[in-house]
Structures are given as C-alpha cells and as structure tokens.
Amino acid sequence: EDQVTQSPEALRLQEGESSSLNCSYTVSGLRGLFWYRQDPGKGPEFLFTLYSAGEEKEKERLKATLTKKESFLHITAPKPEDSATYLCAVQARASSNTGKLIFGQGTTLQVKP
Amino acid sequence: DTEVTQTPKHLVMGMTNKKSLKCEQHMGHRAMYWYKQKAKKPPELMFVYSYEKLSINESVPSRFSPECPNSSLLNLHLHALQPEDSALYLCASSPGGVGTPQHFGDGTRLSIL
C-alpha cells in the first residue's frame, strides 16, 4: 500500500536555528514528490516538486532533497515568518493518470524570535 | 494571492439548505480537484475532473454533487449536509500531466448548523 509518513509531528525552533523535516514514503513507482506550506485558514502553497533520487531544489531558506525512500526539507536560519504546517505528498504510478496525491500528516513548525 | 479563486470564503448553512461552492482558475489547467480538510489533518481527496469529465469520486456521499461547466470552473453543490461535514473545502488545479503539481485555492470554510 502506498504510504507517506512525516516527522516530527511538531517542531519548535529559535530564530536562526537550522533543522530538517522528514518525509518517508513507500510507493510503487514514484511519479513525483511535492512539498507544500500551509498557513492557518489558507490553502496549501506549492513549494517544490522532486522526481528522482539525488535531486535537490532550493528557494530562499528552504532546500528539498530526495532519496529512494525519503525526502528532507532543510530550513536554514529560519525566521518567524517560516512558521507554518509543511505537507509532503507523493504521486504514485498507480494513480498517475488521475493526478491523485497521497499526503503525509504534516509537520507544524513554530519559529520563535 | 493564489491563482485558484474560491467563493465564498465562509459559508454557514442549515442541514436543510442547498448551497454551492465555486472554484475558478485561468491557468489553462486541464485537471481540477475538490478536497475536504478537517483541522490538523491533511487534505482528503473528494473528486477529480480531467478535461471536464469526472474521473475520480472517492466514495463521497451523494449530498455532495460536483459539476464542471467548463475548463476554468468547478462547482460543488451541497444539499442536506450533516454537522460532520463542517470543514475547509479546497479546490486545486494542475496541468494534468504525470507528476505535475497541484495548485490550491484558499478554500471555503463551511459550517453546518
């Protein structure tokens, strides 16, 4: 069964304290791994797509990496405005013709000044 | 501002009312999605439209009725809802190809009295 697990469930950081969020996945044929950021009361905001092991994407203080079993979202020197819930989702081969995503439960990040 | 626009932002309705949620995108995307999201949970897929045809119904109760009048518009008609249907309803769109990311609107916050 295709599955996505995110850890930790919640993370508290001091401003400037770098850390990583983990997304472990078990899918039969990865067609894409997606990272989203969601602020309270808003819809998920697309951040990155990763397709193959070894791939990396960067945007400001965020860097996403991918291996054959997991993805990491590295946050360098975070600021309070980085506080949000970060969602990981995968598209598997079985559902690639419909675009269906399998979501993890999310990691809620709080960055204190 | 997101490129997927949802109206209304908030909706309160009684269990006997009929209402509709509206979603619009002008990115030329060929796939559109409805999701339901409860507090502190990831989005749950409800329906997928591909090229204006319903391609996935995730066993959603018939009190939810989707409609895709054209490639830019997606509606969700609501009738005889239950209190447990209170949630954030998200619309998303994607170009429709394998591994393409979905872009979400900010949702409609629905409360059933």
PDB file of C-alpha atoms in Angstrom:
ATOM      1  CA  GLU A   1       0.000   0.000   0.000  1.00  0.00           C
ATOM      2  CA  ASP A   2       1.280   3.456  -0.921  1.00  0.00           C
ATOM      3  CA  GLN A   3       2.085   5.456   2.202  1.00  0.00           C
ATOM      4  CA  VAL A   4       3.669   8.743   3.313  1.00  0.00           C
ATOM      5  CA  THR A   5       4.916   9.460   6.856  1.00  0.00           C
ATOM      6  CA  GLN A   6       6.183  12.824   8.071  1.00  0.00           C
ATOM      7  CA  SER A   7       8.264  13.509  11.164  1.00  0.00           C
ATOM      8  CA  PRO A   8       8.371  15.157  13.545  1.00  0.00           C
ATOM      9  CA  GLU A   9       4.684  15.997  14.014  1.00  0.00           C
ATOM     10  CA  ALA A  10       5.640  19.358  15.535  1.00  0.00           C
ATOM     11  CA  LEU A  11       8.888  21.293  15.687  1.00  0.00           C
ATOM     12  CA  ARG A  12       9.792  24.387  17.681  1.00  0.00           C
ATOM     13  CA  LEU A  13      12.898  26.323  16.704  1.00  0.00           C
ATOM     14  CA  GLN A  14      14.540  29.524  17.769  1.00  0.00           C
ATOM     15  CA  GLU A  15      15.065  32.080  15.039  1.00  0.00           C
ATOM     16  CA  GLY A  16      18.276  31.197  13.227  1.00  0.00           C
ATOM     17  CA  GLU A  17      18.317  27.572  14.423  1.00  0.00           C
ATOM     18  CA  SER A  18      18.541  25.380  11.309  1.00  0.00           C
ATOM     19  CA  SER A  19      16.800  21.997  11.147  1.00  0.00           C
ATOM     20  CA  SER A  20      15.240  19.415   8.825  1.00  0.00           C
ATOM     21  CA  LEU A  21      11.797  17.926   8.299  1.00  0.00           C
ATOM     22  CA  ASN A  22      11.492  14.330   7.125  1.00  0.00           C
ATOM     23  CA  CYS A  23       9.078  12.701   4.681  1.00  0.00           C
ATOM     24  CA  SER A  24       9.361   8.911   4.318  1.00  0.00           C
ATOM     25  CA  TYR A  25       7.440   7.255   1.525  1.00  0.00           C
ATOM     26  CA  THR A  26       6.555   3.786   0.311  1.00  0.00           C
ATOM     27  CA  VAL A  27       5.063   3.850  -3.172  1.00  0.00           C
ATOM     28  CA  SER A  28       5.041   1.582  -6.166  1.00  0.00           C
ATOM     29  CA  GLY A  29       6.694   3.800  -8.736  1.00  0.00           C
ATOM     30  CA  LEU A  30       7.230   7.416  -7.713  1.00  0.00           C
ATOM     31  CA  ARG A  31       5.970   9.902 -10.262  1.00  0.00           C
ATOM     32  CA  GLY A  32       6.615  12.991  -8.162  1.00  0.00           C
ATOM     33  CA  LEU A  33       7.121  14.151  -4.564  1.00  0.00           C
ATOM     34  CA  PHE A  34       5.665  17.529  -3.625  1.00  0.00           C
ATOM     35  CA  TRP A  35       6.254  19.881  -0.707  1.00  0.00           C
ATOM     36  CA  TYR A  36       3.617  22.391   0.336  1.00  0.00           C
ATOM     37  CA  ARG A  37       3.413  25.041   3.017  1.00  0.00           C
ATOM     38  CA  GLN A  38       0.061  25.738   4.655  1.00  0.00           C
ATOM     39  CA  ASP A  39      -0.728  28.732   6.856  1.00  0.00           C
ATOM     40  CA  PRO A  40      -3.755  28.614   9.200  1.00  0.00           C
ATOM     41  CA  GLY A  41      -7.010  29.216   7.339  1.00  0.00           C
ATOM     42  CA  LYS A  42      -5.300  29.126   3.931  1.00  0.00           C
ATOM     43  CA  GLY A  43      -4.863  26.550   1.223  1.00  0.00           C
ATOM     44  CA  PRO A  44      -1.566  24.695   0.730  1.00  0.00           C
ATOM     45  CA  GLU A  45       1.028  26.725  -1.146  1.00  0.00           C
ATOM     46  CA  PHE A  46       3.175  24.764  -3.596  1.00  0.00           C
ATOM     47  CA  LEU A  47       6.912  24.831  -2.824  1.00  0.00           C
ATOM     48  CA  PHE A  48       8.790  22.100  -4.712  1.00  0.00           C
ATOM     49  CA  THR A  49       8.491  19.051  -6.934  1.00  0.00           C
ATOM     50  CA  LEU A  50      11.158  16.333  -6.854  1.00  0.00           C
ATOM     51  CA  TYR A  51      11.180  13.452  -9.312  1.00  0.00           C
ATOM     52  CA  SER A  52      14.259  11.299  -8.836  1.00  0.00           C
ATOM     53  CA  ALA A  53      16.765  10.312  -6.157  1.00  0.00           C
ATOM     54  CA  GLY A  54      19.582  12.798  -5.833  1.00  0.00           C
ATOM     55  CA  GLU A  55      17.509  15.740  -6.973  1.00  0.00           C
ATOM     56  CA  GLU A  56      17.617  18.979  -4.941  1.00  0.00           C
ATOM     57  CA  LYS A  57      15.576  22.194  -5.138  1.00  0.00           C
ATOM     58  CA  GLU A  58      16.109  25.467  -3.277  1.00  0.00           C
ATOM     59  CA  LYS A  59      14.011  28.523  -2.525  1.00  0.00           C
ATOM     60  CA  GLU A  60      15.217  31.197  -0.115  1.00  0.00           C
ATOM     61  CA  ARG A  61      15.858  29.457   3.238  1.00  0.00           C
ATOM     62  CA  LEU A  62      14.359  26.132   2.103  1.00  0.00           C
ATOM     63  CA  LYS A  63      16.096  23.230   0.400  1.00  0.00           C
ATOM     64  CA  ALA A  64      14.383  19.967  -0.527  1.00  0.00           C
ATOM     65  CA  THR A  65      16.268  16.748  -1.213  1.00  0.00           C
ATOM     66  CA  LEU A  66      15.165  13.287  -2.336  1.00  0.00           C
ATOM     67  CA  THR A  67      16.435   9.736  -1.878  1.00  0.00           C
ATOM     68  CA  LYS A  68      14.780   6.468  -2.893  1.00  0.00           C
ATOM     69  CA  LYS A  69      12.957   6.237   0.440  1.00  0.00           C
ATOM     70  CA  GLU A  70      12.641   9.749   1.851  1.00  0.00           C
ATOM     71  CA  SER A  71      12.761  13.463   1.308  1.00  0.00           C
ATOM     72  CA  PHE A  72      14.099  16.159   3.586  1.00  0.00           C
ATOM     73  CA  LEU A  73      13.086  19.786   3.793  1.00  0.00           C
ATOM     74  CA  HIS A  74      16.050  21.670   5.226  1.00  0.00           C
ATOM     75  CA  ILE A  75      15.369  25.071   6.765  1.00  0.00           C
ATOM     76  CA  THR A  76      18.431  27.268   7.151  1.00  0.00           C
ATOM     77  CA  ALA A  77      18.401  30.125   9.670  1.00  0.00           C
ATOM     78  CA  PRO A  78      14.601  30.175   9.926  1.00  0.00           C
ATOM     79  CA  LYS A  79      12.621  33.311  10.658  1.00  0.00           C
ATOM     80  CA  PRO A  80       9.272  33.606  12.498  1.00  0.00           C
ATOM     81  CA  GLU A  81       7.515  34.010   9.133  1.00  0.00           C
ATOM     82  CA  ASP A  82       8.559  30.443   8.258  1.00  0.00           C
ATOM     83  CA  SER A  83       6.121  29.193  10.906  1.00  0.00           C
ATOM     84  CA  ALA A  84       3.518  27.041   9.141  1.00  0.00           C
ATOM     85  CA  THR A  85       2.493  23.448   8.547  1.00  0.00           C
ATOM     86  CA  TYR A  86       4.613  21.737   5.904  1.00  0.00           C
ATOM     87  CA  LEU A  87       2.930  18.972   3.917  1.00  0.00           C
ATOM     88  CA  CYS A  88       4.611  16.288   1.845  1.00  0.00           C
ATOM     89  CA  ALA A  89       2.668  14.451  -0.870  1.00  0.00           C
ATOM     90  CA  VAL A  90       3.528  11.847  -3.481  1.00  0.00           C
ATOM     91  CA  GLN A  91       2.030  10.781  -6.764  1.00  0.00           C
ATOM     92  CA  ALA A  92       2.383   7.064  -7.410  1.00  0.00           C
ATOM     93  CA  ARG A  93       2.446   5.193 -10.707  1.00  0.00           C
ATOM     94  CA  ALA A  94      -0.949   3.595  -9.972  1.00  0.00           C
ATOM     95  CA  SER A  95      -2.674   6.976  -9.872  1.00  0.00           C
ATOM     96  CA  SER A  96      -0.520   8.969 -12.258  1.00  0.00           C
ATOM     97  CA  ASN A  97      -3.295   9.199 -14.866  1.00  0.00           C
ATOM     98  CA  THR A  98      -5.607  10.891 -12.341  1.00  0.00           C
ATOM     99  CA  GLY A  99      -3.083  13.069 -10.524  1.00  0.00           C
ATOM    100  CA  LYS A 100      -4.175  11.705  -7.148  1.00  0.00           C
ATOM    101  CA  LEU A 101      -1.819  12.661  -4.305  1.00  0.00           C
ATOM    102  CA  ILE A 102      -1.056  10.756  -1.122  1.00  0.00           C
ATOM    103  CA  PHE A 103      -0.425  13.225   1.698  1.00  0.00           C
ATOM    104  CA  GLY A 104       1.567  12.848   4.881  1.00  0.00           C
ATOM    105  CA  GLN A 105       0.102  14.135   8.137  1.00  0.00           C
ATOM    106  CA  GLY A 106       2.260  17.266   8.059  1.00  0.00           C
ATOM    107  CA  THR A 107       4.855  18.889  10.320  1.00  0.00           C
ATOM    108  CA  THR A 108       3.835  22.036  12.184  1.00  0.00           C
ATOM    109  CA  LEU A 109       6.807  24.350  12.522  1.00  0.00           C
ATOM    110  CA  GLN A 110       6.949  27.187  15.017  1.00  0.00           C
ATOM    111  CA  VAL A 111       9.885  29.597  14.888  1.00  0.00           C
ATOM    112  CA  LYS A 112      10.268  31.849  17.910  1.00  0.00           C
ATOM    113  CA  PRO A 113      12.043  35.226  17.716  1.00  0.00           C
TER     114      PRO A 113
ATOM    115  CA  ASP B   1      -2.905  35.786  -3.755  1.00  0.00           C
ATOM    116  CA  THR B   2      -3.454  32.348  -5.262  1.00  0.00           C
ATOM    117  CA  GLU B   3      -4.301  31.731  -8.920  1.00  0.00           C
ATOM    118  CA  VAL B   4      -7.166  29.456  -7.930  1.00  0.00           C
ATOM    119  CA  THR B   5     -10.077  31.526  -6.663  1.00  0.00           C
ATOM    120  CA  GLN B   6     -12.739  30.071  -4.399  1.00  0.00           C
ATOM    121  CA  THR B   7     -16.010  31.668  -3.322  1.00  0.00           C
ATOM    122  CA  PRO B   8     -17.434  32.177  -0.842  1.00  0.00           C
ATOM    123  CA  LYS B   9     -14.629  32.271   1.745  1.00  0.00           C
ATOM    124  CA  HIS B  10     -17.041  31.394   4.535  1.00  0.00           C
ATOM    125  CA  LEU B  11     -20.429  29.681   4.476  1.00  0.00           C
ATOM    126  CA  VAL B  12     -22.839  28.841   7.272  1.00  0.00           C
ATOM    127  CA  MET B  13     -25.824  26.708   6.368  1.00  0.00           C
ATOM    128  CA  GLY B  14     -28.525  24.646   7.970  1.00  0.00           C
ATOM    129  CA  MET B  15     -28.926  20.955   7.338  1.00  0.00           C
ATOM    130  CA  THR B  16     -31.895  21.505   5.015  1.00  0.00           C
ATOM    131  CA  ASN B  17     -30.301  24.228   2.880  1.00  0.00           C
ATOM    132  CA  LYS B  18     -28.928  23.954  -0.643  1.00  0.00           C
ATOM    133  CA  LYS B  19     -25.803  25.926  -1.462  1.00  0.00           C
ATOM    134  CA  SER B  20     -22.937  25.822  -3.933  1.00  0.00           C
ATOM    135  CA  LEU B  21     -19.196  26.372  -3.710  1.00  0.00           C
ATOM    136  CA  LYS B  22     -17.411  27.853  -6.695  1.00  0.00           C
ATOM    137  CA  CYS B  23     -13.838  27.485  -7.940  1.00  0.00           C
ATOM    138  CA  GLU B  24     -12.194  29.274 -10.864  1.00  0.00           C
ATOM    139  CA  GLN B  25      -8.756  29.052 -12.470  1.00  0.00           C
ATOM    140  CA  HIS B  26      -7.347  30.787 -15.537  1.00  0.00           C
ATOM    141  CA  MET B  27      -4.036  28.971 -15.830  1.00  0.00           C
ATOM    142  CA  GLY B  28      -5.253  26.700 -18.633  1.00  0.00           C
ATOM    143  CA  HIS B  29      -5.072  23.686 -16.331  1.00  0.00           C
ATOM    144  CA  ARG B  30      -6.949  20.587 -17.505  1.00  0.00           C
ATOM    145  CA  ALA B  31      -7.411  18.829 -14.179  1.00  0.00           C
ATOM    146  CA  MET B  32      -9.384  20.172 -11.211  1.00  0.00           C
ATOM    147  CA  TYR B  33      -9.906  18.711  -7.767  1.00  0.00           C
ATOM    148  CA  TRP B  34     -12.110  19.046  -4.690  1.00  0.00           C
ATOM    149  CA  TYR B  35     -10.658  18.279  -1.266  1.00  0.00           C
ATOM    150  CA  LYS B  36     -12.077  18.305   2.252  1.00  0.00           C
ATOM    151  CA  GLN B  37      -9.770  19.249   5.123  1.00  0.00           C
ATOM    152  CA  LYS B  38     -10.507  18.881   8.831  1.00  0.00           C
ATOM    153  CA  ALA B  39      -8.493  20.685  11.489  1.00  0.00           C
ATOM    154  CA  LYS B  40      -4.912  19.428  11.926  1.00  0.00           C
ATOM    155  CA  LYS B  41      -5.373  16.842   9.148  1.00  0.00           C
ATOM    156  CA  PRO B  42      -4.091  16.736   5.564  1.00  0.00           C
ATOM    157  CA  PRO B  43      -6.489  17.366   2.665  1.00  0.00           C
ATOM    158  CA  GLU B  44      -8.692  14.389   1.684  1.00  0.00           C
ATOM    159  CA  LEU B  45      -9.469  13.976  -1.994  1.00  0.00           C
ATOM    160  CA  MET B  46     -13.159  14.026  -2.917  1.00  0.00           C
ATOM    161  CA  PHE B  47     -13.409  14.414  -6.710  1.00  0.00           C
ATOM    162  CA  VAL B  48     -11.145  14.754  -9.748  1.00  0.00           C
ATOM    163  CA  TYR B  49     -12.150  16.236 -13.089  1.00  0.00           C
ATOM    164  CA  SER B  50      -9.918  15.677 -16.076  1.00  0.00           C
ATOM    165  CA  TYR B  51     -10.718  17.522 -19.308  1.00  0.00           C
ATOM    166  CA  GLU B  52     -14.118  18.427 -17.815  1.00  0.00           C
ATOM    167  CA  LYS B  53     -15.042  14.799 -17.150  1.00  0.00           C
ATOM    168  CA  LEU B  54     -15.364  13.264 -13.698  1.00  0.00           C
ATOM    169  CA  SER B  55     -12.516  10.762 -13.358  1.00  0.00           C
ATOM    170  CA  ILE B  56     -12.480  10.078  -9.612  1.00  0.00           C
ATOM    171  CA  ASN B  57     -15.218  10.024  -6.977  1.00  0.00           C
ATOM    172  CA  GLU B  58     -13.685   8.904  -3.696  1.00  0.00           C
ATOM    173  CA  SER B  59     -16.933   7.320  -2.456  1.00  0.00           C
ATOM    174  CA  VAL B  60     -18.279  10.728  -1.484  1.00  0.00           C
ATOM    175  CA  PRO B  61     -21.896  10.828  -0.181  1.00  0.00           C
ATOM    176  CA  SER B  62     -24.449  11.967  -2.743  1.00  0.00           C
ATOM    177  CA  ARG B  63     -25.241  15.081  -0.688  1.00  0.00           C
ATOM    178  CA  PHE B  64     -22.108  16.461  -2.381  1.00  0.00           C
ATOM    179  CA  SER B  65     -22.558  16.910  -6.134  1.00  0.00           C
ATOM    180  CA  PRO B  66     -19.707  18.224  -8.306  1.00  0.00           C
ATOM    181  CA  GLU B  67     -20.087  19.992 -11.615  1.00  0.00           C
ATOM    182  CA  CYS B  68     -17.548  21.204 -14.170  1.00  0.00           C
ATOM    183  CA  PRO B  69     -19.326  23.634 -16.553  1.00  0.00           C
ATOM    184  CA  ASN B  70     -16.116  24.403 -18.478  1.00  0.00           C
ATOM    185  CA  SER B  71     -12.364  24.022 -18.223  1.00  0.00           C
ATOM    186  CA  SER B  72     -11.992  27.035 -15.910  1.00  0.00           C
ATOM    187  CA  LEU B  73     -14.859  26.444 -13.494  1.00  0.00           C
ATOM    188  CA  LEU B  74     -15.652  23.849 -10.883  1.00  0.00           C
ATOM    189  CA  ASN B  75     -18.691  23.826  -8.627  1.00  0.00           C
ATOM    190  CA  LEU B  76     -19.632  21.758  -5.611  1.00  0.00           C
ATOM    191  CA  HIS B  77     -23.350  21.614  -4.905  1.00  0.00           C
ATOM    192  CA  LEU B  78     -24.334  20.929  -1.312  1.00  0.00           C
ATOM    193  CA  HIS B  79     -27.652  19.576  -0.072  1.00  0.00           C
ATOM    194  CA  ALA B  80     -28.843  18.141   3.243  1.00  0.00           C
ATOM    195  CA  LEU B  81     -25.412  18.247   4.829  1.00  0.00           C
ATOM    196  CA  GLN B  82     -24.605  16.900   8.281  1.00  0.00           C
ATOM    197  CA  PRO B  83     -22.711  18.678  11.102  1.00  0.00           C
ATOM    198  CA  GLU B  84     -19.709  16.387  10.474  1.00  0.00           C
ATOM    199  CA  ASP B  85     -19.432  17.928   7.001  1.00  0.00           C
ATOM    200  CA  SER B  86     -18.170  21.149   8.578  1.00  0.00           C
ATOM    201  CA  ALA B  87     -14.633  21.606   7.239  1.00  0.00           C
ATOM    202  CA  LEU B  88     -12.407  23.626   4.907  1.00  0.00           C
ATOM    203  CA  TYR B  89     -13.218  22.736   1.293  1.00  0.00           C
ATOM    204  CA  LEU B  90     -10.280  23.206  -1.032  1.00  0.00           C
ATOM    205  CA  CYS B  91     -10.176  23.364  -4.792  1.00  0.00           C
ATOM    206  CA  ALA B  92      -6.995  22.664  -6.735  1.00  0.00           C
ATOM    207  CA  SER B  93      -5.929  22.548 -10.363  1.00  0.00           C
ATOM    208  CA  SER B  94      -2.999  21.114 -12.274  1.00  0.00           C
ATOM    209  CA  PRO B  95      -1.851  20.993 -15.891  1.00  0.00           C
ATOM    210  CA  GLY B  96      -2.885  17.352 -15.814  1.00  0.00           C
ATOM    211  CA  GLY B  97       0.338  15.678 -16.910  1.00  0.00           C
ATOM    212  CA  VAL B  98       2.077  12.980 -14.875  1.00  0.00           C
ATOM    213  CA  GLY B  99       3.955  14.441 -11.938  1.00  0.00           C
ATOM    214  CA  THR B 100       2.644  17.976 -12.324  1.00  0.00           C
ATOM    215  CA  PRO B 101       1.957  19.876  -9.094  1.00  0.00           C
ATOM    216  CA  GLN B 102      -1.486  20.859  -7.935  1.00  0.00           C
ATOM    217  CA  HIS B 103      -2.146  24.486  -7.071  1.00  0.00           C
ATOM    218  CA  PHE B 104      -4.675  25.144  -4.336  1.00  0.00           C
ATOM    219  CA  GLY B 105      -7.133  27.909  -3.613  1.00  0.00           C
ATOM    220  CA  ASP B 106      -7.599  29.262  -0.095  1.00  0.00           C
ATOM    221  CA  GLY B 107     -10.758  27.268   0.427  1.00  0.00           C
ATOM    222  CA  THR B 108     -14.271  27.778   1.687  1.00  0.00           C
ATOM    223  CA  ARG B 109     -14.761  27.413   5.442  1.00  0.00           C
ATOM    224  CA  LEU B 110     -18.092  25.586   5.747  1.00  0.00           C
ATOM    225  CA  SER B 111     -20.075  25.365   8.975  1.00  0.00           C
ATOM    226  CA  ILE B 112     -23.226  23.242   9.234  1.00  0.00           C
ATOM    227  CA  LEU B 113     -25.656  24.215  11.972  1.00  0.00           C
TER     228      LEU B 113
END
